[in-house]
Amino acid sequence: MYTGGQAPIFIMKEGTTSTRGRSAQSKNIAAAKAVADSVRSTLGPKGMDKMLVDSMGDVVITNDGATILKEMDIVEPAAKMIIEVAKTQEQHCHDGTTSAVVIAGELLKRSEDLIEQNVHPTVICEGFRLAAEKATGLLEEHGFSTDSNETLAEVAKTALTGKSAGAVKEFLADICVRAVNSVGQEEDGERLIDLADIKVEKKQGGSIRDSTLIDGIILDKERVHTGMPRYLNDANIALVNSAIEVKKTEVDAKIHITNPNQLASFLEEEENYLRGLVEKIQAAGANAVICQKGIDDLAQHYLSKAGIFAIRRAKKSDMEALSKATGGSVVTNLDDLSEEDLGHAARIEERKIGDSNMTFITGCPEAKSVSVLLRGGTEHVVDEIRRAFDDGVGVVSVAWEDGTVLTGGGSVFAALSRELRAYAEGIGGREQMAIEAFASALEVIPRTLAENAGLDPVDTIIELRKAHAEGKSHTGINVYDGGVSDMKSANVLEPLRVVEQAIQSATETAVMILRIDDVISSKGMSSGGMGDMDMGMGGMGGMPPM
Ligand code: ADP
Ligand code: MG
């Protein structure tokens, strides 16, 4: 790039700093490891929770890796890359975030040792890539197909174990499986789930066991008029996305009224118009109307007189969900409303949940969208239940779509570790060292599970390796009784995709970080942006002291 051995000339803004070579590498590795270490203690059923307090004093208590990393205000660039691992994991698999981050941290830690032994980072990267590719292939061999709801429920239970929702995992797992079964679509053998079709409403108060799945929709709304029926059976629902009001003109118009008769007839005109709208709803055969916009007071009165159940200002997303659940179509102009547009439900009912009224639209035939109401004693409990539920329903959907699961509890990682060591022997050279390092790094999962369960990590790993050497390939960490045991008979199961993605994204990120040998950061590139250019704080330049 540079000729004649001349020193390169950088023309950069004053204050730009550059950290290079080994120093850049070790700084990046240290930052990434620090992030991984921060979530390590939460891994597994016996993992601890973290209490996160933001600058506003708001508190989140969670065991969820993705949430912890999301809430942490991190500026260090390499650390941010590790957080990306968690995000990717969360997006694709809904679970395994802590595992992915912990693996990435361990891969980097192992590379540090290799770099010490003068193995070049590019060789390490190549070895890691080979190992990850091999591991992906091996995973397929360890997977077994799942078809039953029982297996799906076990997958959900594994994801929920150790969360604060763990005590009711059976109960929540059942909701997850039923929800996924209702909204899953199958086309040409291709299975697909849009999790947006599982609408979650949380309401604080009551107990977790008061949570329910509804073959329909729950709206956090009450009927507009108390004169309306509180419930109806065989609901025929009009879905309207325009206001049931007198149309307002775009321009300011004034009407001059010169005598009282004119006023009366003007008002009568308005009344007739509104009555007309309500009659159109009635004529279509609807006994309920959900309106995305407002409903005029007078129209409310007519609707209530007609015995029609009405809700106003429903959310747009709720209208879409309603349409999917009830089979009705959303109508803009009431003139166009006909019987075919109506959605159907066995029952529409207003119920008092906690201290507010909610509307339950249930018994929708062929509902392609369902709702889950999550309850819990306090706000923190409901929030954590929500996160647990998202994990549970996420893994069940992944398992349902892919149809392949693996045994958990670190069993698959122990098996891969063993197989990769054998594979490394055939590679030779320094890459072999990298593949061996990769193999050892994967053991971080069973080791951490053991540590977090209060077991002796060394003894447990030795026991684990022994079992695998004897061909007991489903052996993992028994976090409850200590030692190791068969994870298949313990029904600790997770989707293959979760493990595969965790290994892949951890490897990619480790490789990316390892390949960096120059960090050029401009001053003031902290989260504050351009505003704090002149603050001159040594640590603000994107590379704060560790
Ligand atoms: P992540 O964010 O990676 O999902 P978790 O805290 O949910 O982290 O822990 C997941 C790990 O816990 C997985 O390796 C899983 O196999 C393991 N695990 C879950 N249930 C059990 C169990 N009953 N016994 C042993 N390991 C378990
Ligand atoms: Mg998990």
Coordinates of C-alpha atoms and ligand atoms in Angstrom, one line a residue:
M1 CA 0.0 0.0 0.0
Y2 CA 2.8 2.4 0.9
T3 CA 5.8 2.6 -1.2
G4 CA 9.4 3.3 -0.4
G5 CA 9.0 2.5 3.3
Q6 CA 7.6 6.0 3.8
A7 CA 5.6 6.5 7.0
P8 CA 1.9 6.7 6.2
I9 CA 0.4 10.1 6.4
F10 CA -3.0 10.3 8.0
I11 CA -5.1 13.3 7.4
M12 CA -7.7 13.1 10.0
K13 CA -9.5 15.4 12.3
E14 CA -7.7 16.6 15.3
G15 CA -8.4 14.4 18.3
T16 CA -8.7 11.3 16.2
T17 CA -7.0 8.4 18.0
S18 CA -5.7 5.2 16.6
T19 CA -5.0 2.1 18.6
R20 CA -3.2 -0.6 16.6
G21 CA -1.9 -4.1 16.5
R22 CA -1.8 -6.2 19.6
S23 CA -2.9 -3.4 21.8
A24 CA -6.1 -2.9 19.7
Q25 CA -6.7 -6.6 19.7
S26 CA -6.3 -7.1 23.4
K27 CA -8.4 -4.1 24.1
N28 CA -11.2 -5.3 21.9
I29 CA -11.0 -8.8 23.3
A30 CA -11.1 -7.5 26.9
A31 CA -14.2 -5.5 26.1
A32 CA -16.0 -8.3 24.5
K33 CA -15.1 -10.7 27.3
A34 CA -16.3 -8.2 29.9
V35 CA -19.8 -8.2 28.2
A36 CA -19.8 -12.0 28.1
D37 CA -18.8 -12.2 31.8
S38 CA -21.6 -9.8 32.7
V39 CA -24.3 -12.2 31.6
R40 CA -22.6 -15.5 32.4
S41 CA -24.0 -15.8 35.8
T42 CA -27.6 -15.8 34.4
L43 CA -27.1 -18.9 32.2
G44 CA -29.3 -21.9 32.8
P45 CA -32.0 -22.8 35.2
K46 CA -29.9 -22.0 38.2
G47 CA -28.7 -18.7 36.8
M48 CA -29.3 -15.6 38.8
D49 CA -31.4 -12.6 37.9
K50 CA -30.0 -9.1 37.4
M51 CA -31.5 -5.9 38.5
L52 CA -31.0 -3.1 36.0
V53 CA -31.5 0.5 37.0
D54 CA -31.5 3.1 34.3
S55 CA -30.6 6.7 34.6
M56 CA -34.2 7.6 35.3
G57 CA -34.3 5.1 38.2
D58 CA -36.5 2.6 36.4
V59 CA -35.9 -0.9 37.5
V60 CA -35.9 -4.1 35.4
I61 CA -35.4 -7.4 37.0
T62 CA -34.6 -10.1 34.6
N63 CA -32.7 -13.3 33.8
D64 CA -33.0 -12.7 30.0
G65 CA -29.6 -12.1 28.3
A66 CA -31.0 -10.0 25.5
T67 CA -32.9 -7.7 27.9
I68 CA -29.8 -7.3 30.1
L69 CA -27.6 -6.3 27.2
K70 CA -30.3 -4.1 25.7
E71 CA -30.6 -2.1 28.9
M72 CA -26.9 -1.7 29.5
D73 CA -25.6 1.6 28.2
I74 CA -22.5 0.4 26.4
V75 CA -20.2 2.6 24.4
E76 CA -17.2 0.4 23.8
P77 CA -17.4 -0.6 20.1
A78 CA -16.2 -4.1 20.4
A79 CA -18.6 -4.7 23.3
K80 CA -21.4 -3.4 21.1
M81 CA -20.5 -6.0 18.5
I82 CA -21.1 -8.7 21.1
I83 CA -24.5 -7.1 21.9
E84 CA -25.2 -7.5 18.2
V85 CA -24.8 -11.3 18.7
A86 CA -27.5 -11.2 21.2
K87 CA -29.8 -9.2 19.0
T88 CA -29.3 -11.5 16.0
Q89 CA -30.0 -14.5 18.2
E90 CA -33.1 -12.9 19.6
Q91 CA -34.4 -12.0 16.2
H92 CA -33.9 -15.4 14.6
C93 CA -34.5 -17.8 17.5
H94 CA -36.0 -15.9 20.4
D95 CA -33.8 -17.8 22.8
G96 CA -30.2 -18.7 23.4
T97 CA -28.9 -15.1 23.7
T98 CA -26.9 -15.7 26.8
S99 CA -25.4 -18.8 25.3
A100 CA -24.4 -17.0 22.1
V101 CA -22.7 -14.2 24.0
V102 CA -21.0 -16.5 26.4
I103 CA -19.6 -18.6 23.5
A104 CA -18.4 -15.5 21.7
G105 CA -16.6 -14.4 24.9
E106 CA -15.0 -17.8 25.3
L107 CA -13.9 -18.0 21.7
L108 CA -12.1 -14.7 22.2
K109 CA -10.6 -15.8 25.4
R110 CA -9.2 -18.9 23.8
S111 CA -7.8 -16.9 20.9
E112 CA -5.9 -14.7 23.3
D113 CA -4.0 -17.7 24.5
L114 CA -3.3 -18.7 20.9
I115 CA -2.1 -15.2 20.0
E116 CA 0.2 -15.5 23.0
Q117 CA 1.6 -18.6 21.4
N118 CA 2.2 -16.6 18.2
V119 CA -0.6 -18.1 16.2
H120 CA -1.6 -15.4 13.7
P121 CA -5.2 -14.1 14.1
T122 CA -6.0 -15.0 10.5
V123 CA -5.1 -18.6 11.1
I124 CA -7.3 -18.6 14.2
C125 CA -10.1 -17.2 12.2
E126 CA -9.7 -19.8 9.5
G127 CA -9.7 -22.6 12.1
F128 CA -12.8 -21.2 13.8
R129 CA -14.6 -21.0 10.5
L130 CA -13.8 -24.6 9.7
A131 CA -14.8 -25.7 13.2
A132 CA -18.1 -23.8 13.0
E133 CA -18.9 -25.3 9.6
K134 CA -18.1 -28.8 10.9
A135 CA -20.2 -28.2 14.0
T136 CA -23.2 -27.2 12.0
G137 CA -23.0 -30.4 10.1
L138 CA -22.6 -32.4 13.2
L139 CA -25.6 -30.7 14.8
E140 CA -27.9 -32.1 12.2
E141 CA -26.8 -35.6 13.2
H142 CA -27.7 -34.9 16.8
G143 CA -31.1 -33.5 16.0
F144 CA -34.2 -35.6 16.2
S145 CA -37.5 -34.6 14.7
T146 CA -40.4 -33.4 16.7
D147 CA -44.0 -33.8 15.8
S148 CA -45.9 -34.1 19.0
N149 CA -47.4 -31.4 21.1
E150 CA -45.7 -33.0 24.1
T151 CA -42.3 -32.5 22.6
L152 CA -43.2 -28.9 21.8
A153 CA -44.3 -28.4 25.4
E154 CA -41.0 -29.8 26.6
V155 CA -39.2 -27.3 24.4
A156 CA -41.2 -24.5 25.9
K157 CA -40.6 -25.8 29.4
T158 CA -36.8 -25.9 28.9
A159 CA -36.9 -22.3 27.8
L160 CA -38.9 -21.3 30.8
T161 CA -36.9 -23.2 33.4
G162 CA -35.1 -20.9 35.7
K163 CA -37.1 -17.9 34.8
S164 CA -39.4 -16.4 37.5
A165 CA -42.1 -18.0 35.4
G166 CA -40.4 -21.4 36.0
A167 CA -42.9 -22.3 38.7
V168 CA -45.8 -22.3 36.3
K169 CA -43.9 -23.5 33.2
E170 CA -46.2 -26.4 32.6
F171 CA -49.1 -24.0 32.5
L172 CA -47.4 -21.4 30.3
A173 CA -45.9 -24.1 28.0
D174 CA -49.4 -25.3 27.3
I175 CA -50.5 -21.8 26.3
C176 CA -47.4 -21.5 24.1
V177 CA -48.1 -24.7 22.2
R178 CA -51.8 -24.0 21.8
A179 CA -51.1 -20.5 20.5
V180 CA -48.5 -21.8 18.0
N181 CA -50.8 -24.5 16.8
S182 CA -53.6 -22.0 16.1
V183 CA -51.6 -19.5 14.1
G184 CA -49.1 -21.8 12.3
Q185 CA -49.6 -21.9 8.6
E186 CA -48.5 -24.8 6.4
E187 CA -48.0 -24.3 2.7
D188 CA -46.4 -26.8 0.3
G189 CA -44.8 -28.5 3.3
E190 CA -43.3 -25.2 4.3
R191 CA -44.2 -24.2 7.9
L192 CA -44.4 -20.6 8.9
I193 CA -45.5 -18.6 11.9
D194 CA -45.9 -14.9 12.2
L195 CA -45.6 -14.2 15.9
A196 CA -47.5 -11.0 15.4
D197 CA -50.6 -13.2 15.1
I198 CA -50.2 -14.0 18.8
K199 CA -51.2 -10.8 20.5
V200 CA -50.1 -10.4 24.0
E201 CA -52.0 -8.3 26.5
K202 CA -50.5 -8.0 30.0
K203 CA -52.5 -6.8 33.0
Q204 CA -51.0 -6.6 36.4
G205 CA -53.0 -8.1 39.3
G206 CA -54.3 -11.6 39.9
S207 CA -51.9 -14.5 39.7
I208 CA -49.9 -15.9 36.8
R209 CA -52.3 -18.8 36.6
D210 CA -55.1 -16.4 35.7
S211 CA -53.3 -16.0 32.3
T212 CA -55.3 -17.3 29.4
L213 CA -55.2 -18.0 25.7
I214 CA -58.1 -16.8 23.7
D215 CA -59.2 -18.1 20.3
G216 CA -59.9 -14.6 19.3
I217 CA -58.9 -11.2 20.5
I218 CA -58.6 -9.3 23.7
L219 CA -59.0 -5.5 23.4
D220 CA -57.9 -3.3 26.2
K221 CA -61.1 -1.3 25.7
E222 CA -64.5 -1.1 27.1
R223 CA -67.9 -0.6 25.4
V224 CA -68.6 3.0 24.6
H225 CA -72.0 3.2 26.3
T226 CA -73.2 1.5 29.4
G227 CA -76.6 1.0 27.8
M228 CA -75.1 -1.5 25.5
P229 CA -75.2 -5.2 26.3
R230 CA -72.2 -6.3 28.4
Y231 CA -72.0 -9.5 26.4
L232 CA -73.5 -11.0 23.3
N233 CA -73.5 -14.5 21.9
D234 CA -73.1 -15.1 18.2
A235 CA -71.5 -11.8 17.6
N236 CA -71.5 -10.5 14.0
I237 CA -68.9 -7.8 14.1
A238 CA -68.5 -4.9 11.8
L239 CA -64.9 -3.6 11.5
V240 CA -64.9 0.0 10.6
N241 CA -61.9 2.2 10.2
S242 CA -63.6 5.6 9.7
A243 CA -65.3 7.7 12.3
I244 CA -69.0 7.2 13.0
E245 CA -69.5 10.9 13.3
V246 CA -70.9 13.7 11.2
K247 CA -68.3 14.4 8.5
K248 CA -66.2 17.5 9.3
T249 CA -65.2 19.7 6.4
E250 CA -61.6 20.3 5.7
V251 CA -62.1 24.1 5.5
D252 CA -63.6 26.3 8.2
A253 CA -67.2 26.8 7.2
K254 CA -69.7 29.1 8.9
I255 CA -73.4 28.6 8.6
H256 CA -75.6 31.6 9.1
I257 CA -78.8 30.7 10.8
T258 CA -81.5 33.4 10.8
N259 CA -84.4 31.7 12.5
P260 CA -84.9 28.9 15.1
N261 CA -86.5 26.6 12.6
Q262 CA -83.4 26.5 10.6
L263 CA -81.4 25.5 13.7
A264 CA -83.8 22.7 14.4
S265 CA -83.7 21.4 10.9
F266 CA -80.0 21.6 10.8
L267 CA -79.7 19.5 14.0
E268 CA -82.3 17.2 12.7
E269 CA -80.2 16.7 9.6
E270 CA -77.2 15.7 11.7
E271 CA -79.3 13.3 13.8
N272 CA -80.7 11.7 10.7
Y273 CA -77.3 11.3 9.3
L274 CA -76.0 9.5 12.4
R275 CA -79.1 7.4 12.6
G276 CA -78.6 6.5 9.0
L277 CA -75.1 5.3 9.8
V278 CA -76.3 3.1 12.6
E279 CA -79.1 1.8 10.4
K280 CA -76.6 0.7 7.8
I281 CA -74.7 -1.2 10.5
Q282 CA -77.9 -2.8 11.6
A283 CA -79.0 -3.6 8.1
A284 CA -75.8 -5.5 7.4
G285 CA -76.8 -7.8 10.3
A286 CA -74.1 -6.6 12.7
N287 CA -74.7 -6.7 16.5
A288 CA -71.3 -5.4 17.3
V289 CA -69.0 -2.8 15.8
I290 CA -65.4 -2.2 16.4
C291 CA -64.4 1.3 15.2
Q292 CA -60.8 2.4 14.7
K293 CA -61.9 6.0 15.0
G294 CA -64.3 7.9 17.1
I295 CA -68.0 7.3 17.6
D296 CA -70.2 10.4 18.1
D297 CA -72.2 10.6 21.4
L298 CA -75.5 10.5 19.6
A299 CA -74.4 7.6 17.4
Q300 CA -73.5 5.8 20.6
H301 CA -77.0 6.4 21.9
Y302 CA -78.5 5.0 18.7
L303 CA -76.2 2.0 18.7
S304 CA -77.1 1.3 22.3
K305 CA -80.8 1.6 21.6
A306 CA -80.3 -0.9 18.8
G307 CA -78.6 -3.3 21.2
I308 CA -75.3 -3.1 19.4
F309 CA -72.0 -3.6 21.3
A310 CA -69.5 -0.9 20.2
I311 CA -65.9 -0.1 20.8
R312 CA -64.2 3.0 19.5
R313 CA -60.6 4.0 18.9
A314 CA -59.3 0.5 18.5
K315 CA -55.6 0.3 17.5
K316 CA -54.8 -0.3 13.8
S317 CA -52.9 -3.4 14.7
D318 CA -55.9 -4.7 16.6
M319 CA -58.1 -4.1 13.6
E320 CA -55.8 -6.3 11.6
A321 CA -55.7 -8.9 14.3
L322 CA -59.5 -8.7 14.5
S323 CA -59.9 -9.2 10.8
K324 CA -57.6 -12.3 11.0
A325 CA -59.4 -13.7 14.0
T326 CA -63.0 -13.1 13.1
G327 CA -62.7 -13.5 9.3
G328 CA -64.3 -10.0 8.8
S329 CA -63.0 -7.3 6.5
V330 CA -62.2 -3.8 7.6
V331 CA -64.6 -1.3 5.9
T332 CA -64.0 2.4 5.4
N333 CA -67.3 3.5 4.0
L334 CA -70.4 2.3 5.9
D335 CA -72.3 2.5 2.6
D336 CA -70.2 -0.5 1.5
L337 CA -70.8 -2.5 4.6
S338 CA -72.5 -5.8 3.8
E339 CA -73.1 -9.1 5.5
E340 CA -70.0 -10.7 3.9
D341 CA -67.8 -8.1 5.6
L342 CA -68.8 -9.1 9.1
G343 CA -66.5 -11.0 11.4
H344 CA -67.9 -13.8 13.6
A345 CA -67.3 -14.8 17.1
A346 CA -69.2 -17.1 19.5
R347 CA -69.1 -14.4 22.2
I348 CA -68.1 -10.8 22.7
E349 CA -67.9 -9.8 26.3
E350 CA -66.7 -7.0 28.5
R351 CA -64.9 -8.3 31.6
K352 CA -63.3 -6.5 34.5
I353 CA -59.7 -7.4 34.7
G354 CA -57.7 -5.9 37.5
D355 CA -59.0 -2.3 37.7
S356 CA -60.0 -1.9 34.0
N357 CA -62.5 -3.3 31.7
M358 CA -61.4 -5.3 28.7
T359 CA -63.3 -6.8 25.8
F360 CA -62.9 -10.4 25.0
I361 CA -63.9 -11.6 21.6
T362 CA -63.8 -15.4 21.8
G363 CA -64.8 -18.5 20.0
C364 CA -63.7 -17.3 16.6
P365 CA -64.0 -20.2 14.1
E366 CA -60.7 -20.8 12.3
A367 CA -59.0 -17.9 14.2
K368 CA -55.8 -17.1 12.4
S369 CA -54.9 -14.7 15.2
V370 CA -55.1 -15.4 18.9
S371 CA -54.6 -13.4 22.1
V372 CA -52.9 -14.2 25.3
L373 CA -53.7 -12.4 28.5
L374 CA -50.8 -12.5 30.9
R375 CA -51.4 -11.8 34.6
G376 CA -49.1 -11.4 37.5
G377 CA -49.0 -9.8 40.9
T378 CA -46.9 -6.7 40.2
E379 CA -45.7 -4.8 37.2
H380 CA -42.2 -6.4 37.5
V381 CA -43.7 -9.9 37.6
V382 CA -45.9 -9.3 34.6
D383 CA -43.0 -7.9 32.6
E384 CA -40.8 -10.8 33.4
I385 CA -43.6 -13.2 32.6
R386 CA -44.0 -11.4 29.3
R387 CA -40.3 -11.9 28.5
A388 CA -40.5 -15.6 29.6
F389 CA -43.6 -16.1 27.5
D390 CA -42.0 -14.5 24.5
D391 CA -39.1 -16.9 24.9
G392 CA -41.4 -19.9 25.3
V393 CA -43.7 -19.1 22.4
G394 CA -40.6 -18.2 20.3
V395 CA -38.8 -21.5 20.8
V396 CA -42.0 -23.4 20.2
S397 CA -42.6 -21.6 17.0
V398 CA -39.0 -22.3 15.9
A399 CA -39.3 -26.0 16.8
W400 CA -42.7 -26.2 15.1
E401 CA -41.3 -24.6 11.9
D402 CA -38.1 -26.6 11.7
G403 CA -39.3 -29.8 13.3
T404 CA -35.9 -30.6 14.7
V405 CA -34.8 -30.4 18.3
L406 CA -31.6 -31.2 20.3
T407 CA -31.0 -32.2 23.9
G408 CA -30.0 -29.3 26.1
G409 CA -28.2 -28.9 29.4
G410 CA -24.9 -28.6 27.6
S411 CA -25.1 -32.1 26.2
V412 CA -24.8 -31.2 22.6
F413 CA -21.9 -28.8 23.3
A414 CA -20.1 -31.6 25.1
A415 CA -20.7 -33.9 22.1
L416 CA -19.6 -31.3 19.6
S417 CA -16.5 -30.6 21.6
R418 CA -15.5 -34.2 21.5
E419 CA -16.2 -34.6 17.9
L420 CA -14.4 -31.4 16.9
R421 CA -11.3 -32.6 18.7
A422 CA -11.3 -35.7 16.7
Y423 CA -11.9 -33.6 13.5
A424 CA -9.0 -31.3 14.4
E425 CA -6.5 -34.2 14.4
G426 CA -7.1 -34.7 10.8
I427 CA -6.4 -31.0 10.0
G428 CA -3.0 -30.6 11.4
G429 CA -0.8 -27.5 11.7
R430 CA -1.7 -24.4 13.5
E431 CA -5.3 -24.5 12.3
Q432 CA -5.6 -27.6 14.3
M433 CA -4.8 -25.6 17.4
A434 CA -7.6 -23.2 16.5
I435 CA -10.1 -25.9 16.0
E436 CA -9.1 -27.5 19.3
A437 CA -9.5 -24.1 21.0
F438 CA -12.9 -23.9 19.4
A439 CA -13.8 -27.4 20.7
S440 CA -12.7 -26.4 24.2
A441 CA -14.6 -23.1 24.0
L442 CA -17.9 -24.9 23.4
E443 CA -17.5 -26.6 26.8
V444 CA -18.1 -23.2 28.3
I445 CA -21.9 -23.9 28.2
P446 CA -21.9 -27.1 30.3
R447 CA -19.1 -25.6 32.5
T448 CA -21.1 -22.5 33.2
L449 CA -24.3 -24.4 33.7
A450 CA -22.5 -26.5 36.3
E451 CA -20.9 -23.4 38.0
N452 CA -24.2 -21.6 38.2
A453 CA -25.8 -24.7 39.7
G454 CA -23.1 -24.6 42.4
L455 CA -21.4 -27.8 41.1
D456 CA -17.7 -28.2 40.9
P457 CA -17.0 -27.3 37.3
V458 CA -13.8 -29.4 36.9
D459 CA -15.3 -32.6 38.4
T460 CA -18.5 -32.1 36.4
I461 CA -16.7 -31.6 33.1
I462 CA -14.6 -34.7 33.7
E463 CA -17.7 -36.7 34.5
L464 CA -19.4 -35.3 31.4
R465 CA -16.5 -36.1 29.1
K466 CA -16.4 -39.6 30.5
A467 CA -20.0 -40.2 29.8
H468 CA -19.6 -38.9 26.2
A469 CA -16.5 -41.1 25.7
E470 CA -18.7 -44.0 26.7
G471 CA -21.1 -43.1 23.9
K472 CA -23.8 -41.5 26.1
S473 CA -24.3 -38.6 23.8
H474 CA -27.3 -37.1 25.5
T475 CA -25.5 -36.6 28.8
G476 CA -25.7 -33.0 30.1
I477 CA -25.6 -31.1 33.4
N478 CA -28.1 -32.2 36.0
V479 CA -28.5 -28.8 37.6
Y480 CA -31.0 -30.1 40.1
D481 CA -29.4 -33.2 41.6
G482 CA -25.8 -32.5 40.8
G483 CA -23.5 -34.4 38.5
V484 CA -24.5 -35.3 35.0
S485 CA -27.5 -37.2 33.5
D486 CA -29.4 -38.1 30.4
M487 CA -31.1 -35.0 29.0
K488 CA -33.3 -36.9 26.7
S489 CA -35.0 -38.8 29.5
A490 CA -35.0 -35.5 31.5
N491 CA -36.9 -34.0 28.6
V492 CA -34.5 -31.0 28.4
L493 CA -35.0 -30.1 24.7
E494 CA -34.3 -27.1 22.6
P495 CA -34.7 -26.2 18.9
L496 CA -31.7 -27.0 16.7
R497 CA -31.9 -23.6 15.2
V498 CA -31.2 -22.0 18.6
V499 CA -27.9 -23.8 19.0
E500 CA -26.9 -23.5 15.4
Q501 CA -27.5 -19.8 15.3
A502 CA -25.7 -19.3 18.6
I503 CA -22.6 -21.1 17.3
Q504 CA -22.7 -19.3 14.0
S505 CA -23.1 -15.8 15.2
A506 CA -20.7 -16.2 18.1
T507 CA -18.1 -17.4 15.6
E508 CA -18.7 -14.7 13.1
T509 CA -18.4 -12.0 15.7
A510 CA -15.3 -13.5 17.3
V511 CA -13.7 -13.7 13.8
M512 CA -14.7 -10.1 13.1
I513 CA -13.2 -8.8 16.3
L514 CA -10.0 -10.9 15.8
R515 CA -9.4 -9.5 12.4
I516 CA -9.4 -5.9 13.6
D517 CA -5.9 -4.6 14.2
D518 CA -6.5 -0.9 14.0
V519 CA -9.1 1.1 15.9
I520 CA -9.5 4.6 14.6
S521 CA -11.9 6.6 16.6
S522 CA -12.8 10.2 16.2
K523 CA -13.1 12.3 19.3
G524 CA -16.6 12.8 20.5
M525 CA -18.0 9.7 18.9
S526 CA -19.7 8.7 22.1
S527 CA -23.4 8.2 22.3
G528 CA -23.8 11.9 22.9
G529 CA -23.0 12.5 19.2
M530 CA -21.7 15.7 17.9
G531 CA -22.8 17.8 20.8
D532 CA -19.9 16.9 23.1
M533 CA -17.1 17.3 20.7
D534 CA -15.1 19.6 23.0
M535 CA -15.7 17.9 26.3
G536 CA -12.1 16.7 26.2
M537 CA -12.9 13.8 28.5
G538 CA -10.3 11.2 27.9
G539 CA -12.7 8.4 28.1
M540 CA -15.4 9.7 25.8
G541 CA -13.6 9.0 22.5
G542 CA -15.3 5.7 21.9
M543 CA -12.5 3.9 23.7
P544 CA -13.1 4.5 27.4
P545 CA -10.5 3.0 29.7
M546 CA -11.5 -0.5 30.7
Ligands
ADP1 P1 -30.2 -18.4 27.0 O1 -30.3 -16.9 27.1 O2 -28.9 -18.8 26.4 O3 -31.4 -19.1 26.5 P2 -30.8 -19.5 29.6 O4 -30.6 -18.9 30.9 O5 -32.2 -19.6 29.1 O6 -29.9 -18.8 28.6 O7 -30.2 -21.0 29.7 C1 -30.2 -21.9 28.6 C2 -29.5 -23.1 29.0 O8 -30.0 -23.8 30.1 C3 -29.5 -24.0 27.8 O9 -28.2 -24.5 27.6 C4 -30.4 -25.2 28.3 O10 -30.1 -26.4 27.7 C5 -30.1 -25.2 29.7 N1 -31.2 -25.8 30.5 C6 -32.5 -25.5 30.5 N2 -33.2 -26.3 31.3 C7 -32.3 -27.2 31.9 C8 -32.4 -28.3 32.8 N3 -33.5 -28.6 33.3 N4 -31.2 -28.9 33.1 C9 -30.1 -28.5 32.6 N5 -29.9 -27.5 31.7 C10 -31.0 -26.8 31.3
MG2 MG -33.3 -19.3 27.4

